[in-house]
Amino acid sequence: MAVLQRMVLSSHYLFTSSLRLSPNPTPISHSSSLFLSPSKTPFSLSKTALEREIRVFGFFRRSKNGFSTTSSAVATESTETASVAGDNAQEEVLVEKIVLPTNESSEKLLRIRHTCAHVMAMAVQKIFPDAKVTIGPWIENGFYYDFDMEPLTDKDLKRIKKEMDRIIGRNLPLIREEVSRDEAQKRIMAVNEQYKMEILESIKEDPITIYHIGNDWWDLCAGPHVESTGTIDRKAVELESVAGAYWRGDTNKPMLQRIYGTAWENEKQLEAYLHFKEEAKRRDHRRLGQDLDLFSIQDEAGGGLVFWHPKGAIVRHIVEDTWKKIHMDHGYDLLYTPHVARADLWKISGHLDFYKENMYDQMKIEEELYQLRPMNCPYHILVYKRKLHSYRDFPIRVAELGTVYRYELSGSLHGLFRVRGFTQDDAHIFCLEDQIKDEIRGVLDLTEKILLQFGFSKYEVNLSTRPEKAVGGDDIWEKATSALKDALDDKGWNYQVDDGGGAFYGPKIDLKIEDALGRKWQCSTIQASS
């Protein structure tokens, strides 16, 4: 059973583990080895799910002379005092804590954001009558809406926001209506909204629900919304940016204009969020990478491909050396494997059936098709299969800093966080069935040890179970999932179950780490596959 740990060096650190199971305490051949797969679940060390989702910011205000300053801080109390050095003496300053709710913790906020998306679409079509609407969901910090229209400018955003304020001020009711499919088609054809027709075709349930903003505007929607636009605090809403987005994410379909906005329950929350954005901007790895001359992405070479400069290469060298030493100290042997392989290997592994959209096109070499690797796992299995193994050999632990290549749309690329080529730490453990739990526990301990070296001590842990499309029998999945649960229980970590969130080849444990600003990042993954 292979335990896989990985570190994405060209983006954020990612530790993963996939376990492969060898069931018989007798000499084992390639054909008799049994594999288990990954599962995914959220976990947290000590906080509740709600506490893990909120951000708390401290605003330091000095009452003297009307002067005020702000800084972000994680806090647990609603108010406290702090001493600030004044010109001649210490002054007491009130620290006001602003708690930012989430869509999950506040239904009111979710309704506000969903309604703001509709209000924005109404405002856009008021100013630009030829604009066609598509979809407009709420998202983590606000909302967006996609439009088929001419490119927008910052000046246009100001006009749209002004019209939104006017609509909010009119206190128009949000009215829910149920209509038949035929009636919905008739209304869509009357306003010549071809995208709405596509959306209608994708809706399987009847009747069709429509939401109106007063008598002026409507859209296909299931809700929820606020009762009227006047319940929205217009000073707690801001339009942030415009980006291009393909319809349905398909590069062969029209490029749309996506307007992003943020919305909160009150003005103080918006102020806290904007301050958070400034803090995040100050810490943006893309700016730091440029200012410190650590890395770059060169247009001549292509998007999502990282060049490590001398200073960045030294940092990477230190991280890699540390990683290698820790793994060797924990009984891992190092591997180096090729960047390409015959395409048949990816058919055998199942990647061509389940992961093809993330893989580059194949290349023809001497009448044979070859594939850039999106994963390292099949290579490690080939190394394992090169000879017969005795039960005395297990567990067999191998690890590699392997560079992989994955196809990403250009619009989704983002510095080092979303790239097309990156180096990840992949470790696999081949073990006997009665060794599974201890090996998984060992991976959890090793992951925690490495994360702590980088200052990450707050995690969210998820256990992901069998998805709808999967390989392997029920008994294998049950064994793998049970082993992951037992190891988590033994470790004493709290976790949540993500039903159906596992990989096609097995269940997994996912760890999300929390950074200095309280943001969550997908990091370590421990997978079990058979």
Coordinates of C-alpha atoms in Angstrom, one line a residue:
M1 CA 0.0 0.0 0.0
A2 CA 1.5 3.3 -1.0
V3 CA 1.5 6.3 1.2
L4 CA 2.1 9.4 -0.8
Q5 CA 3.2 12.7 0.6
R6 CA 3.7 15.7 -1.7
M7 CA 5.0 19.2 -1.5
V8 CA 4.1 21.6 -4.4
L9 CA 7.3 23.6 -4.5
S10 CA 6.2 25.8 -7.4
S11 CA 3.0 26.7 -5.6
H12 CA 2.0 25.9 -2.0
Y13 CA 3.1 22.9 0.0
L14 CA 1.0 19.8 -0.5
F15 CA 1.6 16.6 1.4
T16 CA -0.2 13.6 0.1
S17 CA -0.2 9.9 0.9
S18 CA -1.5 7.0 -1.0
L19 CA -1.4 3.5 0.4
R20 CA -1.1 0.3 -1.5
L21 CA -2.1 -2.9 0.2
S22 CA -0.4 -6.3 0.0
P23 CA -2.6 -8.8 1.8
N24 CA -0.7 -12.0 2.1
P25 CA 2.0 -12.8 4.6
T26 CA 3.8 -14.9 2.0
P27 CA 6.0 -14.0 -0.9
I28 CA 4.0 -11.6 -3.1
S29 CA 4.1 -11.3 -6.9
H30 CA 2.9 -8.3 -8.9
S31 CA -0.4 -9.8 -9.8
S32 CA -1.4 -10.6 -6.2
S33 CA -0.8 -7.1 -4.8
L34 CA -3.9 -5.3 -3.6
F35 CA -4.4 -1.5 -3.8
L36 CA -6.5 0.9 -1.8
S37 CA -7.5 4.5 -2.8
P38 CA -7.9 8.0 -1.4
S39 CA -10.7 9.6 0.6
K40 CA -11.4 13.3 1.5
T41 CA -12.6 14.9 4.7
P42 CA -12.3 18.2 6.6
F43 CA -10.5 18.3 10.0
S44 CA -9.8 20.8 12.6
L45 CA -7.5 20.7 15.6
S46 CA -9.8 22.2 18.3
K47 CA -12.1 24.8 16.9
T48 CA -15.7 24.3 15.9
A49 CA -16.7 24.4 12.2
L50 CA -18.1 27.8 12.6
E51 CA -15.1 29.2 14.4
R52 CA -12.8 27.8 11.7
E53 CA -14.8 29.7 9.0
I54 CA -14.9 33.2 10.5
R55 CA -12.2 35.8 10.4
V56 CA -11.7 38.3 13.2
F57 CA -9.9 41.6 12.8
G58 CA -8.8 44.2 15.3
F59 CA -9.2 47.8 14.5
F60 CA -7.0 50.1 16.7
R61 CA -8.6 53.5 17.0
R62 CA -7.0 56.4 18.9
S63 CA -9.5 58.9 20.1
K64 CA -7.0 61.7 20.6
N65 CA -7.0 64.4 17.8
G66 CA -9.3 62.3 15.7
F67 CA -6.4 60.2 14.4
S68 CA -6.9 56.5 13.7
T69 CA -4.9 53.6 12.5
T70 CA -5.8 50.0 11.7
S71 CA -4.1 46.7 11.8
S72 CA -5.3 43.1 11.4
A73 CA -5.1 40.6 14.2
V74 CA -6.7 37.3 15.2
A75 CA -8.7 37.8 18.4
T76 CA -11.1 35.9 20.6
E77 CA -12.8 38.7 22.5
S78 CA -15.2 41.4 21.4
T79 CA -13.2 44.3 22.9
E80 CA -9.9 44.9 24.6
T81 CA -7.5 47.7 25.2
A82 CA -3.9 48.2 24.0
S83 CA -1.2 50.6 24.9
V84 CA 0.1 52.7 22.0
A85 CA 3.2 54.9 22.3
G86 CA 2.1 58.5 21.7
D87 CA 4.3 61.6 21.3
N88 CA 5.1 62.0 25.0
A89 CA 3.3 59.2 26.8
Q90 CA 1.5 55.8 26.6
E91 CA -2.2 56.1 25.5
E92 CA -4.9 53.6 25.9
V93 CA -6.6 52.6 22.7
L94 CA -9.8 50.7 22.2
V95 CA -9.5 47.6 20.0
E96 CA -12.7 47.0 18.2
K97 CA -13.2 43.4 17.0
I98 CA -15.0 42.9 13.6
V99 CA -16.2 39.4 13.0
L100 CA -16.6 38.5 9.3
P101 CA -19.4 36.0 8.8
T102 CA -19.5 33.5 6.0
N103 CA -22.2 32.2 3.7
E104 CA -22.3 29.1 5.8
S105 CA -22.6 30.9 9.2
S106 CA -25.1 33.6 8.1
E107 CA -28.1 32.9 5.9
K108 CA -28.8 36.7 5.9
L109 CA -25.4 37.3 4.3
L110 CA -26.0 34.6 1.7
R111 CA -29.4 36.1 0.8
I112 CA -27.8 39.6 0.5
R113 CA -25.1 38.4 -1.8
H114 CA -27.4 36.4 -4.0
T115 CA -29.8 39.4 -4.3
C116 CA -26.8 41.8 -5.0
A117 CA -25.9 39.6 -8.0
H118 CA -29.5 40.1 -9.4
V119 CA -29.4 43.8 -8.6
M120 CA -26.1 44.2 -10.4
A121 CA -27.5 42.3 -13.5
M122 CA -30.5 44.6 -13.5
A123 CA -28.3 47.6 -13.3
V124 CA -26.1 46.4 -16.1
Q125 CA -29.0 45.8 -18.4
K126 CA -30.5 49.2 -17.5
I127 CA -27.2 50.9 -18.6
F128 CA -26.3 48.5 -21.4
P129 CA -29.7 47.2 -22.9
D130 CA -27.9 44.9 -25.4
A131 CA -26.1 43.0 -22.6
K132 CA -27.2 39.3 -22.3
V133 CA -27.2 37.7 -18.8
T134 CA -25.9 34.2 -18.0
I135 CA -25.4 33.1 -14.4
G136 CA -24.8 35.0 -11.2
P137 CA -24.0 33.0 -8.0
W138 CA -22.8 34.1 -4.6
I139 CA -19.2 33.2 -3.8
E140 CA -17.0 33.1 -0.8
N141 CA -16.6 36.9 -0.3
G142 CA -19.4 38.2 -2.4
F143 CA -20.9 37.5 -5.8
Y144 CA -20.4 37.7 -9.6
Y145 CA -22.4 37.7 -12.8
D146 CA -21.4 36.9 -16.3
F147 CA -22.6 39.0 -19.3
D148 CA -22.3 38.7 -23.0
M149 CA -21.3 42.3 -23.9
E150 CA -18.5 44.6 -24.9
P151 CA -15.5 44.8 -22.5
L152 CA -16.1 47.0 -19.4
T153 CA -13.9 49.6 -17.9
D154 CA -13.4 50.9 -14.3
K155 CA -15.5 53.9 -15.3
D156 CA -18.3 51.5 -16.3
L157 CA -18.1 49.8 -12.9
K158 CA -18.7 53.1 -11.2
R159 CA -21.8 53.7 -13.3
I160 CA -23.1 50.2 -12.6
K161 CA -22.6 50.7 -8.8
K162 CA -24.4 54.0 -8.9
E163 CA -27.4 52.4 -10.6
M164 CA -27.3 49.5 -8.1
D165 CA -27.5 52.1 -5.3
R166 CA -30.6 53.6 -7.0
I167 CA -32.3 50.2 -7.2
I168 CA -31.5 49.4 -3.6
G169 CA -32.9 52.8 -2.6
R170 CA -36.2 52.1 -4.4
N171 CA -36.8 49.3 -1.9
L172 CA -38.2 47.0 -4.6
P173 CA -39.7 43.6 -3.5
L174 CA -38.1 40.3 -4.5
I175 CA -41.1 38.2 -5.8
R176 CA -40.9 34.5 -6.3
E177 CA -43.1 33.0 -9.1
E178 CA -43.6 29.4 -10.3
V179 CA -44.3 28.8 -14.0
S180 CA -44.5 25.9 -16.3
R181 CA -41.6 25.0 -18.6
D182 CA -43.6 26.2 -21.6
E183 CA -44.4 29.5 -20.0
A184 CA -40.7 30.0 -19.0
Q185 CA -39.6 29.3 -22.6
K186 CA -42.2 31.8 -23.9
R187 CA -40.9 34.5 -21.6
I188 CA -37.3 33.9 -22.5
M189 CA -38.0 34.0 -26.2
A190 CA -39.8 37.3 -25.7
V191 CA -36.7 39.0 -24.2
N192 CA -34.3 37.1 -26.6
E193 CA -32.1 35.8 -23.9
Q194 CA -30.4 32.7 -25.5
Y195 CA -28.2 31.9 -22.4
K196 CA -31.3 31.7 -20.2
M197 CA -32.7 29.2 -22.7
E198 CA -29.6 27.0 -22.2
I199 CA -30.0 27.3 -18.5
L200 CA -33.6 26.4 -18.7
E201 CA -32.7 23.2 -20.6
S202 CA -30.3 22.2 -17.8
I203 CA -33.0 22.5 -15.2
K204 CA -34.6 19.1 -14.6
E205 CA -37.3 19.9 -12.0
D206 CA -40.7 21.4 -12.6
P207 CA -42.2 23.9 -12.0
I208 CA -39.7 26.5 -13.0
T209 CA -39.0 29.2 -10.4
I210 CA -38.5 32.9 -11.4
Y211 CA -37.5 35.8 -9.2
H212 CA -38.7 39.3 -10.0
I213 CA -37.2 42.6 -8.7
G214 CA -40.3 44.7 -8.5
N215 CA -41.9 44.7 -12.0
D216 CA -38.7 45.8 -13.8
W217 CA -36.5 42.7 -14.1
W218 CA -36.6 38.9 -13.6
D219 CA -34.4 35.8 -13.9
L220 CA -34.6 32.1 -13.6
C221 CA -33.5 31.4 -10.0
A222 CA -34.2 29.0 -7.1
G223 CA -33.3 31.7 -4.5
P224 CA -32.9 32.5 -1.7
H225 CA -33.2 36.3 -1.6
V226 CA -33.9 39.1 0.8
E227 CA -37.5 40.4 0.9
S228 CA -36.7 43.7 -0.7
T229 CA -33.7 45.6 -2.1
G230 CA -34.1 48.2 0.7
T231 CA -32.8 45.6 3.3
I232 CA -29.4 45.8 1.7
D233 CA -26.9 48.3 3.1
R234 CA -25.7 50.0 -0.1
K235 CA -22.6 51.2 1.8
A236 CA -21.7 47.5 2.5
V237 CA -21.6 46.7 -1.3
E238 CA -18.7 47.3 -3.6
L239 CA -17.9 46.2 -7.2
E240 CA -14.3 44.9 -7.3
S241 CA -13.2 43.9 -10.8
V242 CA -13.9 42.6 -14.2
A243 CA -12.5 39.5 -15.8
G244 CA -13.0 37.4 -18.9
A245 CA -14.7 34.0 -18.5
Y246 CA -15.8 31.5 -21.2
W247 CA -19.4 30.4 -21.2
R248 CA -19.6 27.1 -19.3
G249 CA -15.8 27.2 -19.0
D250 CA -15.5 26.1 -22.6
T251 CA -12.8 27.8 -24.7
N252 CA -14.8 27.1 -27.8
K253 CA -17.7 29.2 -26.5
P254 CA -18.0 33.0 -26.2
M255 CA -15.9 35.0 -23.9
L256 CA -18.1 36.8 -21.3
Q257 CA -17.5 39.7 -19.0
R258 CA -17.5 38.6 -15.4
I259 CA -18.1 41.4 -12.8
Y260 CA -17.0 40.5 -9.3
G261 CA -18.5 42.3 -6.3
T262 CA -18.4 42.0 -2.5
A263 CA -21.3 42.4 -0.1
W264 CA -21.7 42.4 3.6
E265 CA -24.3 42.9 6.3
N266 CA -23.0 46.3 7.3
E267 CA -20.4 49.0 6.5
K268 CA -18.1 47.9 9.3
Q269 CA -17.8 44.4 7.9
L270 CA -17.0 45.8 4.4
E271 CA -14.3 48.0 6.0
A272 CA -12.8 45.0 7.7
Y273 CA -12.9 43.0 4.5
L274 CA -11.2 45.7 2.5
H275 CA -8.5 46.0 5.2
F276 CA -8.1 42.2 5.0
K277 CA -7.6 42.6 1.2
E278 CA -4.9 45.2 1.7
E279 CA -3.1 42.8 4.2
A280 CA -3.4 40.0 1.7
K281 CA -2.1 42.2 -1.1
R282 CA 0.9 43.2 1.1
R283 CA 1.6 39.4 1.5
D284 CA 0.9 38.5 -2.2
H285 CA 3.5 35.9 -3.2
R286 CA 3.5 37.2 -6.7
R287 CA 4.7 40.7 -5.6
L288 CA 7.1 39.3 -3.1
G289 CA 8.5 36.9 -5.7
Q290 CA 9.2 39.8 -8.0
D291 CA 10.5 42.3 -5.3
L292 CA 12.8 39.6 -3.8
D293 CA 13.8 38.3 -7.3
L294 CA 12.8 34.7 -6.3
F295 CA 10.9 33.5 -9.4
S296 CA 9.1 34.5 -12.6
I297 CA 6.7 33.2 -15.2
Q298 CA 8.0 34.1 -18.7
D299 CA 5.5 34.8 -21.5
E300 CA 8.0 33.6 -24.1
A301 CA 8.0 30.1 -22.4
G302 CA 4.2 30.0 -21.7
G303 CA 1.8 30.6 -18.9
G304 CA 1.9 28.6 -15.7
L305 CA 5.5 27.5 -16.1
V306 CA 7.8 28.7 -13.3
F307 CA 11.4 29.9 -13.5
W308 CA 13.3 29.8 -10.2
H309 CA 15.9 32.6 -10.0
P310 CA 19.2 32.1 -8.0
K311 CA 17.7 33.4 -4.7
G312 CA 14.5 31.4 -5.1
A313 CA 16.5 28.3 -6.1
I314 CA 18.5 28.5 -2.9
V315 CA 15.3 28.7 -0.9
R316 CA 14.0 25.7 -2.8
H317 CA 17.3 23.8 -2.4
I318 CA 17.1 24.2 1.4
V319 CA 13.4 23.1 1.5
E320 CA 14.2 20.1 -0.7
D321 CA 17.2 19.1 1.3
T322 CA 15.2 19.3 4.6
W323 CA 12.4 17.2 3.0
K324 CA 14.8 14.5 1.8
K325 CA 16.5 14.3 5.2
I326 CA 13.3 14.0 7.1
H327 CA 11.9 11.3 4.8
M328 CA 15.1 9.3 4.9
D329 CA 15.1 9.5 8.7
H330 CA 11.6 8.1 8.6
G331 CA 12.5 5.1 6.5
Y332 CA 11.8 6.3 3.0
D333 CA 14.0 5.5 0.0
L334 CA 14.4 8.2 -2.7
L335 CA 13.4 7.8 -6.3
Y336 CA 13.8 9.7 -9.6
T337 CA 11.5 8.9 -12.4
P338 CA 10.9 10.1 -16.0
H339 CA 8.7 13.1 -17.0
V340 CA 7.0 11.2 -19.8
A341 CA 5.8 7.6 -20.4
R342 CA 4.0 5.6 -23.0
A343 CA 0.3 6.5 -23.2
D344 CA -0.7 2.9 -22.4
L345 CA 0.6 3.4 -18.8
W346 CA -2.0 6.0 -18.2
K347 CA -4.7 3.8 -19.6
I348 CA -3.7 1.1 -17.2
S349 CA -3.7 3.5 -14.2
G350 CA -7.1 4.8 -15.1
H351 CA -6.0 8.4 -15.6
L352 CA -7.1 8.6 -19.3
D353 CA -10.6 7.5 -18.3
F354 CA -11.0 9.7 -15.1
Y355 CA -8.4 12.5 -15.4
K356 CA -8.0 13.2 -19.2
E357 CA -9.3 16.8 -19.1
N358 CA -6.3 17.7 -16.9
M359 CA -3.7 16.0 -19.1
Y360 CA -1.8 17.4 -22.0
D361 CA -2.3 16.0 -25.5
Q362 CA -0.2 13.0 -26.3
M363 CA 2.9 13.2 -28.5
K364 CA 4.0 10.7 -31.2
I365 CA 7.5 9.3 -30.9
E366 CA 8.6 6.5 -33.4
E367 CA 5.0 5.5 -34.1
E368 CA 4.2 5.2 -30.3
L369 CA 2.2 7.7 -28.2
Y370 CA 3.7 9.2 -25.2
Q371 CA 2.2 11.3 -22.4
L372 CA 3.6 14.0 -20.1
R373 CA 3.0 12.8 -16.5
P374 CA 0.2 14.4 -14.5
M375 CA 1.0 12.2 -11.5
N376 CA 3.9 10.2 -10.2
C377 CA 1.9 7.2 -8.8
P378 CA 2.1 4.8 -11.8
Y379 CA 5.9 5.2 -11.9
H380 CA 6.3 4.2 -8.2
I381 CA 4.1 1.2 -8.8
L382 CA 6.3 0.2 -11.7
V383 CA 9.4 0.4 -9.5
Y384 CA 7.6 -1.8 -6.9
K385 CA 6.5 -4.3 -9.5
R386 CA 10.0 -4.8 -10.9
K387 CA 10.6 -7.9 -8.7
L388 CA 8.9 -10.2 -6.3
H389 CA 8.7 -9.2 -2.6
S390 CA 8.7 -11.2 0.6
Y391 CA 6.4 -10.3 3.4
R392 CA 9.5 -9.5 5.3
D393 CA 10.2 -6.6 2.9
F394 CA 7.1 -4.6 4.1
P395 CA 6.5 -1.8 4.6
I396 CA 8.3 -0.5 1.6
R397 CA 8.4 3.3 1.6
V398 CA 9.6 5.4 -1.4
A399 CA 9.5 9.1 -2.0
E400 CA 10.2 11.5 -4.9
L401 CA 10.2 15.2 -5.6
G402 CA 8.6 14.6 -9.0
T403 CA 7.7 17.3 -11.5
V404 CA 4.3 16.9 -13.1
Y405 CA 2.4 18.7 -15.8
R406 CA -1.4 19.4 -15.8
Y407 CA -3.5 21.3 -18.3
E408 CA -5.1 24.4 -16.8
L409 CA -7.1 27.1 -18.7
S410 CA -5.1 30.3 -19.1
G411 CA -7.8 32.2 -17.2
S412 CA -7.4 30.0 -14.1
L413 CA -3.6 30.4 -13.8
H414 CA -2.6 32.3 -10.6
G415 CA 1.1 32.9 -9.7
L416 CA 2.4 29.8 -8.0
F417 CA -1.0 28.7 -6.7
R418 CA -2.4 27.5 -10.1
V419 CA 0.3 26.4 -12.6
R420 CA 0.8 24.0 -15.4
G421 CA 4.1 22.5 -14.3
F422 CA 5.1 22.0 -10.6
T423 CA 7.2 19.8 -8.4
Q424 CA 5.4 17.9 -5.7
D425 CA 6.6 15.5 -3.1
D426 CA 5.1 12.1 -3.7
A427 CA 5.7 9.3 -1.3
H428 CA 4.2 5.8 -1.6
I429 CA 4.1 3.1 1.0
F430 CA 3.5 -0.5 0.0
C431 CA 2.4 -2.5 3.1
L432 CA 0.5 -5.5 4.4
E433 CA -3.1 -5.2 5.4
D434 CA -2.4 -5.3 9.2
Q435 CA 0.2 -2.5 8.7
I436 CA -2.2 0.0 7.1
K437 CA -3.4 1.8 10.2
D438 CA 0.1 2.3 11.7
E439 CA 1.4 3.5 8.4
I440 CA -1.3 6.0 7.9
R441 CA -0.7 7.2 11.5
G442 CA 2.9 7.5 10.6
V443 CA 2.1 9.7 7.6
L444 CA -0.1 11.9 9.7
D445 CA 2.7 12.4 12.3
L446 CA 5.2 13.1 9.5
T447 CA 2.9 15.6 7.9
E448 CA 2.3 17.4 11.2
K449 CA 6.1 17.5 11.8
I450 CA 6.8 19.1 8.5
L451 CA 3.9 21.6 8.6
L452 CA 5.0 22.7 12.1
Q453 CA 8.5 23.5 10.7
F454 CA 6.8 26.1 8.5
G455 CA 4.7 27.4 11.3
F456 CA 1.4 25.8 10.3
S457 CA -0.4 24.5 13.4
K458 CA -4.1 25.1 12.6
Y459 CA -5.7 22.6 10.3
E460 CA -9.1 21.6 8.9
V461 CA -9.3 17.9 8.3
N462 CA -11.7 16.2 5.8
L463 CA -12.2 12.4 5.2
S464 CA -13.5 11.9 1.6
T465 CA -15.3 8.8 0.7
R466 CA -16.2 6.9 -2.5
P467 CA -17.3 9.1 -5.4
E468 CA -20.0 8.1 -7.9
K469 CA -17.4 7.1 -10.5
A470 CA -14.8 4.8 -9.0
V471 CA -12.8 1.7 -9.5
G472 CA -12.5 -1.3 -7.1
G473 CA -15.0 -3.3 -5.1
D474 CA -17.0 -2.3 -2.1
D475 CA -14.9 -4.4 0.3
I476 CA -11.7 -2.7 -0.8
W477 CA -13.2 0.8 -0.3
E478 CA -14.6 -0.2 3.1
K479 CA -11.2 -1.4 4.3
A480 CA -9.4 1.7 3.0
T481 CA -12.0 4.1 4.5
S482 CA -12.0 2.3 7.8
A483 CA -8.2 2.4 8.0
L484 CA -8.2 6.1 7.4
K485 CA -10.9 6.7 10.1
D486 CA -9.0 4.5 12.6
A487 CA -5.8 6.4 12.0
L488 CA -7.5 9.8 12.5
D489 CA -9.2 8.5 15.7
D490 CA -5.9 7.2 17.0
K491 CA -4.3 10.5 16.2
G492 CA -7.0 12.3 18.1
W493 CA -7.9 14.8 15.3
N494 CA -11.4 16.0 14.8
Y495 CA -12.6 15.7 11.2
Q496 CA -15.6 15.9 9.0
V497 CA -16.8 13.4 6.3
D498 CA -17.1 14.6 2.7
D499 CA -19.4 11.9 1.3
G500 CA -18.4 11.1 -2.3
G501 CA -15.4 13.4 -2.3
G502 CA -12.7 10.7 -2.7
A503 CA -10.6 10.1 -5.8
F504 CA -11.7 7.6 -8.4
Y505 CA -9.2 5.1 -7.0
G506 CA -9.8 5.5 -3.3
P507 CA -10.7 7.5 -0.2
K508 CA -8.4 10.1 1.3
I509 CA -7.7 12.5 4.2
D510 CA -7.3 16.2 3.2
L511 CA -5.7 18.8 5.4
K512 CA -6.3 22.5 4.9
I513 CA -3.8 24.8 6.6
E514 CA -4.6 28.2 8.0
D515 CA -2.3 31.1 7.2
A516 CA -1.6 34.3 9.1
L517 CA -4.7 36.0 7.8
G518 CA -7.0 33.1 8.6
R519 CA -7.3 31.8 5.0
K520 CA -7.6 28.1 4.3
W521 CA -5.4 26.4 1.8
Q522 CA -5.6 22.8 0.6
C523 CA -2.4 21.1 1.6
S524 CA -1.7 17.6 2.7
T525 CA -3.5 14.6 1.3
I526 CA -3.3 11.0 2.6
Q527 CA -4.7 8.6 0.1
A528 CA -5.4 4.9 0.3
S529 CA -5.7 2.9 -3.0
S530 CA -5.7 -0.8 -3.8

